[in-house]
Amino acid sequence: MKEIKSFWPFQEIFFDPAVSVKDEIPENLTLNLKKSSSHKQLAPNRIEIITEIFGSLTKSNLQYANLRFVNISIYETQKEKITKNKIRNLSESKVKELIAFLPFYLLKAGVFIEKVEIEEDFPPHKS
Amino acid sequence: MYNFSTMNKIKLRVKQTVTMQPIFGKTAIQLFDEFINIARKEVMSLDNKQLSNKVFNKFFQSFDFSHIRNHLKTAENKLQNKKTLYDLFHSIFRNYRWASESGNEKEIEIKVWISSSIDRIERVLKILEKNNERN
């Protein structure tokens, strides 16, 4: 399976205006991410995987920002079987890619990331 | 290039939690049909011996969804409407997850979710129609 194309047609970060104008965005925020993946067969040897990532920046129970990103990636396939697990793994790699470029986005929002800790928990999947 | 000393330093803890319904690749009609299917399944599973559920069931079955579908079909041809509709269905499916996870209150939360979601869709369509006329 080969990735032919990958792009992010939806990129959005929204900080709470009330807190932003008072310059009161706190430190030590937690980034919570949710993702959803879907796929479409574009041609016999072409598959498109859409990964939607929704997230929020929170501290205790308060939300300070929302973010939404969507990635579309197109793969060339041979005769291999495309399993649900394979699609989920490919989507996971897009989430990791987002975490890699998110710091640059957040820099523009005046927020500097000191450290990233990734907690992965695997709740039961309802496909 | 960047003055880090004046920036808010944050430590990002990334918690990956539950997955959500895919929305981006679907049309508004497809999303609406998905919503109706979920709602129908939930309505079927209500205890029909209770009068409130009987009434809800009856009303839901007799509701005419075709006018909503027609309006969605026209609305989603404009780019600015697509974003609004995306936001709308995103929050509708998110609210479904919250309603499903509400423990003892689940039955009433689901009924509220179904009726308020239909109200919201109609309201949003009305606003979009007004905006489109003005443009």
Coordinates of C-alpha atoms in Angstrom, one line a residue:
Chain A
M1 CA 0.0 0.0 0.0
K2 CA 1.5 3.3 -1.0
E3 CA 0.4 6.8 0.0
I4 CA -0.1 8.9 -3.1
K5 CA -1.5 12.1 -1.7
S6 CA -2.3 13.5 1.7
F7 CA -3.8 16.9 2.6
W8 CA -5.7 18.7 5.3
P9 CA -8.8 20.5 3.8
F10 CA -10.1 21.5 7.2
Q11 CA -7.9 23.2 9.8
E12 CA -9.4 25.1 12.7
I13 CA -8.4 26.3 16.1
F14 CA -10.7 28.5 18.1
F15 CA -9.6 30.0 21.5
D16 CA -12.2 31.3 23.9
P17 CA -12.5 35.0 23.0
A18 CA -13.3 36.1 26.5
V19 CA -10.1 34.6 27.9
S20 CA -8.0 35.6 24.9
V21 CA -8.8 39.3 25.1
K22 CA -7.9 39.4 28.7
D23 CA -4.7 37.5 28.0
E24 CA -5.6 34.9 30.6
I25 CA -4.9 31.6 28.9
P26 CA -3.6 29.3 31.6
E27 CA -0.5 27.1 31.6
N28 CA -0.5 23.3 31.7
L29 CA -3.4 22.7 29.4
T30 CA -4.5 19.2 28.4
L31 CA -5.1 18.4 24.8
N32 CA -8.0 15.9 24.4
L33 CA -8.4 14.3 21.0
K34 CA -11.1 12.3 19.4
K35 CA -10.9 10.9 16.0
S36 CA -13.1 9.3 13.4
S37 CA -12.1 7.5 10.3
S38 CA -14.0 6.5 7.2
H39 CA -12.9 5.3 3.8
K40 CA -14.1 5.3 0.2
Q41 CA -13.0 3.1 -2.7
L42 CA -12.1 5.5 -5.5
A43 CA -11.1 2.9 -8.0
P44 CA -10.2 -0.8 -7.9
N45 CA -6.6 0.0 -6.8
R46 CA -7.3 3.3 -5.0
I47 CA -8.6 3.9 -1.6
E48 CA -9.3 7.2 0.2
I49 CA -9.2 7.4 4.0
I50 CA -10.7 10.4 5.7
T51 CA -9.5 11.1 9.3
E52 CA -11.4 13.7 11.3
I53 CA -9.8 14.9 14.5
F54 CA -11.7 16.9 17.1
G55 CA -10.0 18.2 20.1
S56 CA -10.1 20.6 23.0
L57 CA -7.6 22.3 25.2
T58 CA -8.8 22.1 28.8
K59 CA -7.7 22.7 32.4
S60 CA -9.7 20.9 35.1
N61 CA -13.1 20.9 33.6
L62 CA -12.9 24.2 31.7
Q63 CA -12.4 24.4 28.0
Y64 CA -10.2 27.1 26.6
A65 CA -10.0 26.1 22.9
N66 CA -11.5 23.8 20.4
L67 CA -9.8 22.4 17.4
R68 CA -10.9 20.5 14.3
F69 CA -8.7 19.0 11.6
V70 CA -9.5 16.8 8.7
N71 CA -7.0 14.8 6.7
I72 CA -7.7 13.1 3.4
S73 CA -5.1 10.5 2.2
I74 CA -5.2 8.5 -0.9
Y75 CA -3.5 5.2 -1.2
E76 CA -2.6 2.9 -4.1
T77 CA -3.4 -0.7 -3.2
Q78 CA -2.3 -4.0 -4.7
K79 CA -4.4 -7.1 -4.2
E80 CA -4.1 -6.8 -0.4
K81 CA -7.2 -6.9 1.9
I82 CA -8.0 -3.6 3.5
T83 CA -8.9 -4.4 7.1
K84 CA -10.6 -2.2 9.6
N85 CA -7.5 -2.4 11.7
K86 CA -5.3 -1.2 8.8
I87 CA -7.5 1.8 8.3
R88 CA -7.5 2.6 12.0
N89 CA -3.7 2.4 12.1
L90 CA -3.4 4.7 9.1
S91 CA -5.7 7.2 10.8
E92 CA -3.6 6.9 14.0
S93 CA -0.6 7.9 12.0
K94 CA -2.4 11.0 10.8
V95 CA -3.2 11.9 14.4
K96 CA 0.5 11.7 15.2
E97 CA 1.3 13.8 12.2
L98 CA -1.1 16.5 13.6
I99 CA 0.5 16.4 17.0
A100 CA 3.8 17.0 15.2
F101 CA 2.7 20.2 13.5
L102 CA 0.2 21.4 16.1
P103 CA 2.9 23.2 18.1
F104 CA 3.5 25.6 15.1
Y105 CA -0.2 26.4 15.0
L106 CA -0.4 27.0 18.7
L107 CA 2.7 29.3 18.5
K108 CA 0.7 31.6 16.3
A109 CA -2.0 31.6 19.0
G110 CA 0.6 32.8 21.5
V111 CA 0.8 29.4 23.2
F112 CA 4.2 27.6 23.5
I113 CA 4.3 23.9 24.2
E114 CA 6.8 22.9 26.7
K115 CA 6.2 19.1 26.7
V116 CA 3.9 16.6 25.1
E117 CA 2.8 13.6 27.1
I118 CA 0.7 11.1 25.2
E119 CA -1.7 9.0 27.2
E120 CA -3.2 6.3 25.0
D121 CA -6.2 4.5 26.2
F122 CA -8.1 2.0 24.1
P123 CA -11.7 2.0 24.9
P124 CA -13.9 -0.6 23.2
H125 CA -14.3 0.4 19.6
K126 CA -17.7 0.7 18.1
S127 CA -17.2 0.7 14.4
Chain B
M1 CA 11.3 35.5 15.4
Y2 CA 9.1 34.6 18.4
N3 CA 9.5 36.2 21.8
F4 CA 9.0 33.1 24.0
S5 CA 9.2 34.9 27.2
T6 CA 5.9 36.7 26.7
M7 CA 4.1 33.5 25.5
N8 CA 2.0 31.3 27.6
K9 CA 3.9 28.1 28.2
I10 CA 1.7 25.1 28.2
K11 CA 2.4 21.5 28.7
L12 CA 0.3 19.4 26.4
R13 CA -1.0 16.2 27.7
V14 CA -2.6 14.3 24.8
K15 CA -5.4 12.0 25.8
Q16 CA -6.9 10.0 23.0
T17 CA -10.4 9.1 23.8
V18 CA -13.4 7.7 22.1
T19 CA -14.0 7.8 18.4
M20 CA -16.7 9.8 16.7
Q21 CA -19.0 9.5 13.7
P22 CA -17.3 10.4 10.4
I23 CA -18.9 13.5 9.0
F24 CA -16.6 15.3 6.5
G25 CA -17.0 13.0 3.5
K26 CA -20.8 12.8 3.6
T27 CA -23.5 15.0 2.1
A28 CA -26.0 16.7 4.4
I29 CA -28.7 14.3 3.1
Q30 CA -26.6 11.3 4.0
L31 CA -26.0 12.7 7.4
F32 CA -29.7 13.5 7.9
D33 CA -30.6 10.0 6.9
E34 CA -28.1 8.6 9.4
F35 CA -29.6 10.7 12.1
I36 CA -33.1 9.5 11.2
N37 CA -32.0 5.9 11.2
I38 CA -30.4 6.2 14.6
A39 CA -33.5 8.1 15.9
R40 CA -35.8 5.4 14.5
K41 CA -33.7 2.6 16.2
E42 CA -33.9 4.4 19.5
V43 CA -37.6 5.1 19.2
M44 CA -38.3 1.4 18.4
S45 CA -36.4 0.4 21.6
L46 CA -38.6 2.5 23.9
D47 CA -41.0 0.7 26.2
N48 CA -44.3 1.1 24.4
K49 CA -46.3 0.4 27.5
Q50 CA -45.6 3.9 28.8
L51 CA -48.0 6.5 27.4
S52 CA -45.3 9.1 26.9
N53 CA -43.3 6.7 24.7
K54 CA -46.4 5.6 22.8
V55 CA -47.1 9.3 22.0
F56 CA -43.5 10.0 21.1
N57 CA -43.4 6.9 18.8
K58 CA -46.6 7.8 17.1
F59 CA -45.5 11.4 16.5
F60 CA -42.1 10.3 15.2
Q61 CA -43.6 7.8 12.7
S62 CA -46.1 10.4 11.3
F63 CA -43.5 13.2 10.9
D64 CA -42.9 14.4 7.4
F65 CA -39.2 14.4 6.9
S66 CA -39.3 15.0 3.2
H67 CA -39.5 18.8 3.4
I68 CA -36.4 18.9 5.5
R69 CA -34.6 16.7 3.0
N70 CA -35.6 18.9 0.2
H71 CA -34.4 22.0 2.0
L72 CA -31.1 20.3 2.8
K73 CA -30.6 19.4 -0.8
T74 CA -30.8 23.0 -1.9
A75 CA -28.9 24.4 1.1
E76 CA -25.9 22.3 0.7
N77 CA -25.1 23.5 -2.8
K78 CA -23.6 26.7 -1.4
L79 CA -20.1 26.6 0.2
Q80 CA -20.9 28.8 3.1
N81 CA -23.8 26.6 4.0
K82 CA -21.7 23.5 4.0
K83 CA -19.6 24.7 6.9
T84 CA -22.8 25.5 8.9
L85 CA -24.3 22.1 8.1
Y86 CA -21.1 20.4 9.0
D87 CA -21.1 22.2 12.4
L88 CA -24.7 21.3 12.9
F89 CA -24.4 17.6 12.3
H90 CA -21.1 17.4 14.2
S91 CA -22.9 18.7 17.3
I92 CA -26.0 16.5 16.7
F93 CA -23.9 13.3 16.7
R94 CA -21.8 14.5 19.6
N95 CA -25.0 15.2 21.6
Y96 CA -26.1 11.7 20.8
R97 CA -23.0 10.3 22.4
W98 CA -23.6 12.4 25.5
A99 CA -27.3 11.3 25.7
S100 CA -26.3 7.7 25.3
E101 CA -23.8 7.9 28.1
S102 CA -26.3 9.5 30.6
G103 CA -27.0 6.4 32.7
N104 CA -30.3 6.5 34.4
E105 CA -31.5 9.4 32.4
K106 CA -30.8 7.8 29.1
E107 CA -34.4 7.3 27.9
I108 CA -35.5 10.9 28.4
E109 CA -32.2 12.3 27.2
I110 CA -32.5 10.4 24.0
K111 CA -36.1 11.6 23.4
V112 CA -34.9 15.2 24.1
W113 CA -32.0 14.7 21.7
I114 CA -34.3 13.5 18.9
S115 CA -36.8 16.3 19.2
S116 CA -34.3 19.1 19.8
S117 CA -32.1 17.9 16.9
I118 CA -35.0 18.1 14.5
D119 CA -35.9 21.6 15.8
R120 CA -32.3 22.7 15.4
I121 CA -32.1 21.4 11.8
E122 CA -35.3 23.2 10.9
R123 CA -34.1 26.4 12.5
V124 CA -30.7 26.3 10.8
L125 CA -32.3 25.7 7.5
K126 CA -34.7 28.6 8.0
I127 CA -31.7 30.9 8.7
L128 CA -29.7 29.6 5.8
E129 CA -32.7 30.3 3.5
K130 CA -33.0 33.8 4.7
N131 CA -29.3 34.5 4.3
N132 CA -29.3 33.0 0.8
E133 CA -32.2 35.2 -0.3
R134 CA -30.4 38.3 0.9
N135 CA -27.3 37.4 -1.0

